[in-house]
Coordinates of C-alpha atoms and ligand atoms in Angstrom, one line a residue:
M1 CA 41.0 173.4 148.6
M2 CA 43.1 175.0 150.2
D3 CA 42.1 175.9 154.1
K4 CA 43.5 179.9 154.8
D5 CA 41.3 179.7 158.0
F6 CA 43.2 179.0 160.9
I7 CA 45.2 182.1 161.8
R8 CA 42.6 185.0 164.2
L9 CA 44.6 187.9 163.9
N10 CA 44.4 190.6 166.4
S11 CA 45.6 194.0 164.0
E12 CA 45.3 196.8 166.1
A13 CA 47.4 194.6 168.8
C14 CA 49.7 193.6 166.1
I15 CA 53.2 196.1 165.9
R16 CA 54.3 194.4 162.7
C17 CA 57.4 193.1 163.6
G18 CA 57.4 190.1 161.4
F19 CA 58.3 187.6 163.7
C20 CA 56.1 185.7 163.8
I21 CA 56.4 185.2 159.5
D22 CA 60.3 185.0 159.9
D23 CA 60.3 182.0 162.9
C24 CA 57.5 179.6 160.7
P25 CA 59.5 177.0 159.5
T26 CA 57.0 176.1 156.2
C27 CA 56.8 179.9 155.3
V28 CA 53.3 179.4 156.0
L29 CA 52.7 183.1 156.4
E30 CA 53.1 187.0 154.8
M31 CA 53.1 189.6 156.1
G32 CA 49.4 191.4 154.6
E33 CA 47.5 194.9 154.8
A34 CA 46.3 194.4 158.4
G35 CA 49.3 192.5 159.9
P36 CA 50.4 188.7 158.9
Q37 CA 48.6 187.2 156.3
V38 CA 48.2 182.7 155.0
R39 CA 50.0 182.6 152.2
E40 CA 50.1 178.8 151.6
D41 CA 48.3 176.0 153.7
Q42 CA 51.8 173.9 154.8
C43 CA 51.3 174.5 158.3
I44 CA 52.9 172.0 160.7
E45 CA 51.4 173.3 164.3
C46 CA 54.5 174.1 165.3
G47 CA 53.1 177.0 167.5
H48 CA 55.8 179.0 167.0
C49 CA 53.6 182.1 165.4
V50 CA 51.6 182.2 168.5
S51 CA 54.8 181.6 171.4
V52 CA 57.1 184.5 169.5
C53 CA 54.6 187.2 169.4
P54 CA 55.6 189.5 171.8
T55 CA 52.0 191.2 172.0
E56 CA 49.6 188.0 171.9
A57 CA 48.3 189.6 168.7
I58 CA 48.5 186.3 166.9
D59 CA 46.3 183.0 167.4
N60 CA 46.5 180.0 165.5
I61 CA 43.2 177.8 166.1
R62 CA 45.1 174.8 164.9
T63 CA 47.8 175.1 168.0
P64 CA 45.8 177.8 170.5
R65 CA 47.7 180.1 172.7
A66 CA 45.0 178.9 175.0
G67 CA 47.2 175.4 174.8
Q68 CA 50.5 177.1 175.7
E69 CA 52.4 178.0 179.1
T70 CA 54.1 181.1 179.1
I71 CA 57.8 181.1 179.3
D72 CA 58.9 182.5 183.1
P73 CA 62.4 183.3 182.2
A74 CA 63.5 183.6 185.8
K75 CA 62.6 179.8 186.0
L76 CA 65.5 179.1 183.6
P77 CA 68.9 177.6 184.9
S78 CA 71.6 179.8 184.9
K79 CA 74.5 179.4 182.3
E80 CA 77.0 176.8 185.3
S81 CA 73.7 175.0 186.2
A82 CA 72.7 174.6 182.6
A83 CA 76.5 173.2 182.0
Y84 CA 76.4 171.4 184.9
F85 CA 73.2 169.5 184.7
L86 CA 74.7 168.1 180.7
R87 CA 77.7 167.9 182.4
T88 CA 77.2 165.5 184.6
R89 CA 75.3 163.2 182.5
R90 CA 76.4 159.9 182.5
S91 CA 75.0 155.6 181.2
I92 CA 74.2 154.0 184.4
R93 CA 75.6 150.2 183.5
G94 CA 74.1 149.4 187.4
F95 CA 70.7 149.0 188.4
R96 CA 68.8 147.7 191.7
P97 CA 66.1 144.7 190.9
E98 CA 63.2 146.6 192.0
P99 CA 61.2 147.5 189.4
V100 CA 60.9 151.1 187.6
P101 CA 56.9 152.5 188.7
R102 CA 54.9 152.5 185.5
E103 CA 53.9 155.7 186.4
T104 CA 57.4 157.0 186.4
V105 CA 57.7 155.7 183.1
L106 CA 55.1 158.0 182.0
E107 CA 56.6 161.0 183.5
L108 CA 60.0 159.8 182.0
L109 CA 58.3 159.9 178.6
D110 CA 55.8 162.7 179.0
L111 CA 59.0 164.9 178.9
A112 CA 61.1 162.9 176.3
R113 CA 58.7 163.4 173.4
L114 CA 59.0 167.0 173.3
A115 CA 62.2 166.7 171.4
P116 CA 62.2 168.5 168.2
T117 CA 60.8 166.5 165.3
G118 CA 61.6 166.6 162.0
G119 CA 58.8 168.6 160.3
N120 CA 57.6 168.3 163.0
T121 CA 55.7 164.9 162.7
Q122 CA 56.0 164.1 166.4
N123 CA 56.2 160.9 164.9
V124 CA 57.7 158.0 168.1
Q125 CA 55.5 155.8 169.9
F126 CA 57.3 154.1 172.7
H127 CA 57.8 150.2 173.2
I128 CA 58.1 149.2 177.1
I129 CA 59.6 146.5 178.0
D130 CA 59.6 145.3 181.9
N131 CA 59.1 142.0 181.9
R132 CA 62.1 140.5 183.5
G133 CA 61.2 137.0 181.7
T134 CA 60.9 139.0 178.2
L135 CA 64.4 141.1 178.9
K136 CA 66.4 138.3 179.6
K137 CA 65.0 137.4 176.3
V138 CA 66.3 140.2 174.4
T139 CA 69.5 139.9 175.6
E140 CA 70.2 136.4 174.3
A141 CA 68.3 137.3 171.4
A142 CA 71.1 140.9 171.0
M143 CA 73.7 137.9 171.4
T144 CA 72.9 135.3 168.8
W145 CA 72.9 138.8 166.9
A146 CA 76.3 139.6 168.0
K147 CA 77.3 135.8 168.1
R148 CA 77.4 135.9 163.6
R149 CA 78.8 139.9 163.4
L150 CA 82.3 139.6 165.4
N151 CA 83.5 141.5 163.1
L152 CA 82.0 144.4 163.4
A153 CA 83.4 146.3 166.7
P154 CA 86.8 144.7 168.5
H155 CA 85.1 144.5 171.5
L156 CA 82.4 142.7 170.5
A157 CA 83.7 139.4 170.3
S158 CA 85.5 140.0 174.6
M159 CA 81.6 140.7 175.5
V160 CA 80.5 138.0 173.9
A161 CA 82.9 135.8 174.9
F162 CA 82.5 137.1 178.5
H163 CA 78.5 136.7 178.7
Q164 CA 79.2 133.1 177.7
A165 CA 81.5 132.7 180.9
T166 CA 79.8 134.5 183.7
G167 CA 76.6 134.4 182.4
K168 CA 76.3 138.4 183.3
D169 CA 73.8 140.3 181.3
N170 CA 76.3 142.8 179.3
V171 CA 73.5 143.7 177.1
L172 CA 70.8 145.5 179.4
R173 CA 73.2 145.4 182.2
D174 CA 69.6 143.7 184.0
A175 CA 68.2 147.0 184.2
P176 CA 64.3 146.3 184.6
C177 CA 62.9 148.3 181.8
M178 CA 63.7 148.8 178.5
I179 CA 62.4 151.3 176.2
L180 CA 62.1 151.2 172.1
T181 CA 61.3 154.3 169.5
L182 CA 59.0 153.0 167.6
M183 CA 57.8 154.2 163.7
D184 CA 55.9 154.0 161.0
E185 CA 57.9 151.3 158.6
T186 CA 57.6 153.8 155.8
T187 CA 59.4 156.6 157.7
A188 CA 62.1 158.7 155.7
P189 CA 65.7 158.1 157.3
L190 CA 66.0 162.0 157.7
F191 CA 62.7 161.4 160.9
R192 CA 63.9 158.1 162.1
Q193 CA 66.4 160.1 163.7
N194 CA 63.2 161.5 166.0
G195 CA 63.7 158.5 168.6
R196 CA 66.7 159.5 169.3
F197 CA 66.4 162.5 170.0
M198 CA 63.2 162.1 172.2
L199 CA 65.4 159.6 173.6
T200 CA 68.2 161.8 174.3
Y201 CA 65.7 163.8 176.5
A202 CA 65.0 161.0 178.2
E203 CA 68.9 159.7 179.5
L204 CA 69.0 163.6 180.5
Y205 CA 65.8 164.0 182.4
A206 CA 66.2 160.0 184.3
P207 CA 68.1 161.4 187.0
V208 CA 66.0 164.2 187.9
L209 CA 63.0 161.4 189.0
G210 CA 66.1 159.2 190.9
L211 CA 66.7 156.8 187.4
G212 CA 69.9 156.2 186.0
S213 CA 70.0 154.6 181.8
C214 CA 72.2 153.1 179.3
W215 CA 71.7 153.1 175.9
A216 CA 71.2 149.7 174.9
G217 CA 73.0 150.0 171.3
W218 CA 73.3 146.3 170.6
A219 CA 69.6 145.2 171.2
E220 CA 69.1 147.9 169.0
A221 CA 71.3 147.2 166.3
A222 CA 69.6 143.6 166.2
A223 CA 66.2 145.2 166.4
I224 CA 66.8 148.4 163.7
S225 CA 69.1 145.5 161.4
G226 CA 65.6 143.9 161.2
D227 CA 66.7 140.3 163.2
P228 CA 63.8 137.7 163.2
G229 CA 65.2 136.4 166.1
I230 CA 64.9 139.9 167.8
L231 CA 61.6 141.0 166.6
E232 CA 60.0 137.9 167.7
V233 CA 60.6 138.8 171.5
L234 CA 60.1 142.3 171.2
N235 CA 56.5 141.9 169.8
L236 CA 55.9 145.2 168.0
P237 CA 52.5 146.5 167.1
P238 CA 52.2 145.6 163.0
G239 CA 53.5 148.0 160.6
R240 CA 56.5 149.2 163.4
I241 CA 60.3 149.6 162.8
V242 CA 62.1 150.0 165.9
T243 CA 64.9 153.7 165.7
G244 CA 66.5 153.3 169.5
A245 CA 66.3 151.8 172.8
I246 CA 67.6 152.8 176.0
V247 CA 67.3 150.4 179.6
V248 CA 66.3 152.9 182.7
G249 CA 66.0 152.4 186.6
I250 CA 66.8 153.1 189.6
P251 CA 70.5 153.6 189.8
R252 CA 73.3 150.6 192.5
Y253 CA 75.4 154.1 192.1
R254 CA 76.7 157.1 191.5
H255 CA 79.2 158.5 189.7
R256 CA 81.3 160.5 191.5
R257 CA 83.6 162.8 189.5
I258 CA 83.0 164.1 185.1
P259 CA 85.1 162.2 182.7
A260 CA 86.9 163.8 180.4
R261 CA 86.3 163.7 176.6
R262 CA 88.1 164.7 173.4
P263 CA 89.2 168.2 172.6
L264 CA 86.0 170.0 171.0
A265 CA 86.7 169.7 167.2
V266 CA 85.8 171.9 164.6
S267 CA 85.8 173.3 161.1
W268 CA 85.1 176.2 159.8
G269 CA 83.3 176.3 156.3
D270 CA 84.9 180.0 154.7
Ligands
FMN1 C1 66.0 166.3 162.1 C2 65.3 167.5 162.3 C3 65.8 168.3 161.2 C4 64.5 169.8 160.9 N1 64.6 170.7 160.0 C5 64.4 171.4 160.1 C6 64.6 172.4 158.4 O1 65.2 172.0 157.8 N2 64.5 173.7 158.7 C7 63.7 174.5 160.4 O2 62.8 175.5 159.9 N3 63.4 173.0 161.3 C8 63.6 172.0 161.1 N4 63.9 171.0 161.8 C9 62.8 171.8 163.4 C10 61.5 171.1 163.9 O3 60.8 171.7 162.1 C11 60.8 171.6 164.9 O4 61.7 170.8 165.8 C12 59.3 171.0 165.1 O5 59.1 171.6 164.4 C13 59.5 171.6 166.7 O6 60.1 172.8 167.3 P1 60.4 173.0 168.8 O7 62.4 172.9 168.1 O8 60.1 174.2 168.4 O9 60.1 172.3 169.0 C14 64.3 170.2 161.2 C15 64.2 168.9 163.4 C16 65.1 168.4 163.1 C17 64.7 167.3 164.2
SF4_2 S1 51.9 176.8 163.5 FE1 53.9 176.6 162.7 S2 54.3 176.1 160.9 FE2 51.8 177.0 161.2 S3 51.4 178.8 160.6 FE3 52.6 179.2 162.9 S4 54.6 179.3 162.4 FE4 54.1 178.6 160.8
SF4_3 S1 54.3 188.5 166.0 FE1 52.7 189.4 166.6 S2 52.6 191.4 166.4 FE2 55.0 190.9 164.8 S3 53.6 190.8 162.9 FE3 53.6 188.5 164.1 S4 51.0 188.8 165.1 FE4 51.9 191.5 164.3

C-alpha cells in the first residue's frame, strides 16, 4: 500500500508559493486545498521540499527539518574567492612520506560524500588503502595491466619504460593513501558516476585540510576493467566493484601559478 503520510504541513504558514512542488525531483507533491499534498510515494529523501520552503510550513518525516542546517548567505564565498578556489585546484604528484592521519581521511570523505548522486542514491562506499606494502602491490599490478595495453594511450609505453628503468612509482606517486569508490556490482551505469563526483569533491576539499591529491587513473582503469591481478590486491568486500580512485597525501610542494587551459568550447542547440 502506498504510504502518503510522510509530509507534515502547517497550512496557516503555507503561502502556496509552490516552490516545494516545483523543486521535487520525483514530482511527489501537488497543490491541494490546504497546500502541498502527496501525489505519489516516490520520495527519494532529498530534503528539498523542506529546505526550499520560505516559511517553514512543510516538514517531511523521512528527511526532517530538524536535521537540516540553516544556510547563512554571509558565509558563502564571493564570486572572486569561489572562482579562485576552483582555479587553484591542482593534481599533486609529490608527497611527503608520512601517513595521512585516518581522522583527516575521514574528515575529507565526510565532506566528499555530500556530492550530488543520481536519484539521491548516495550509493558510494569508500575503500581506503594506507598500507605501504599494499600500495606498492597496487602499483605493480597496475603496471602489469598497463604493459598488456600499450596501445591504449601513446604515453603509456613511455611511462612503463620509465618505471622499468627507474623503479619509481609513476602510478600512485608514492602517495601514502589511496581512496577508491565502491558500489554494488548491479549498479546502473548512470549511477556508477556518483563515486567520481564524490572524489572530485574530495580533490577540491583536500587542500583545505593540508592535503594534495591526484586521480589514480591507471589503477582505477585496471580495477574497473576487472583485472584479476589488481582486484586480488585490493581485496574488495564481496559483491563490490570499483568506480573511481584517487591518491592523497601531504604535498611536498605547492604550485605557484595557474596553468592555462584551452579556450572554452561551447555549442548552442537551437
Ligand atoms: C548522475 C546524476 C543524474 C541526475 N539526474 C537528475 C534528473 O534527471 N532530474 C533531477 O531532477 N535531478 C537529477 N539529479 C540530481 C539528484 O537528484 C540530486 O543530486 C540529489 O537528489 C541530491 O540533491 P542535491 O544535488 O541538491 O544535493 C541527478 C544527479 C546526478 C549526479
Ligand atoms: S524529500 Fe525530495 S523527493 Fe521527497 S517529497 Fe521532498 S522534494 Fe520530493
Ligand atoms: S514551499 Fe512552503 S510555503 Fe511554498 S507551497 Fe510549499 S509548503 Fe507552502
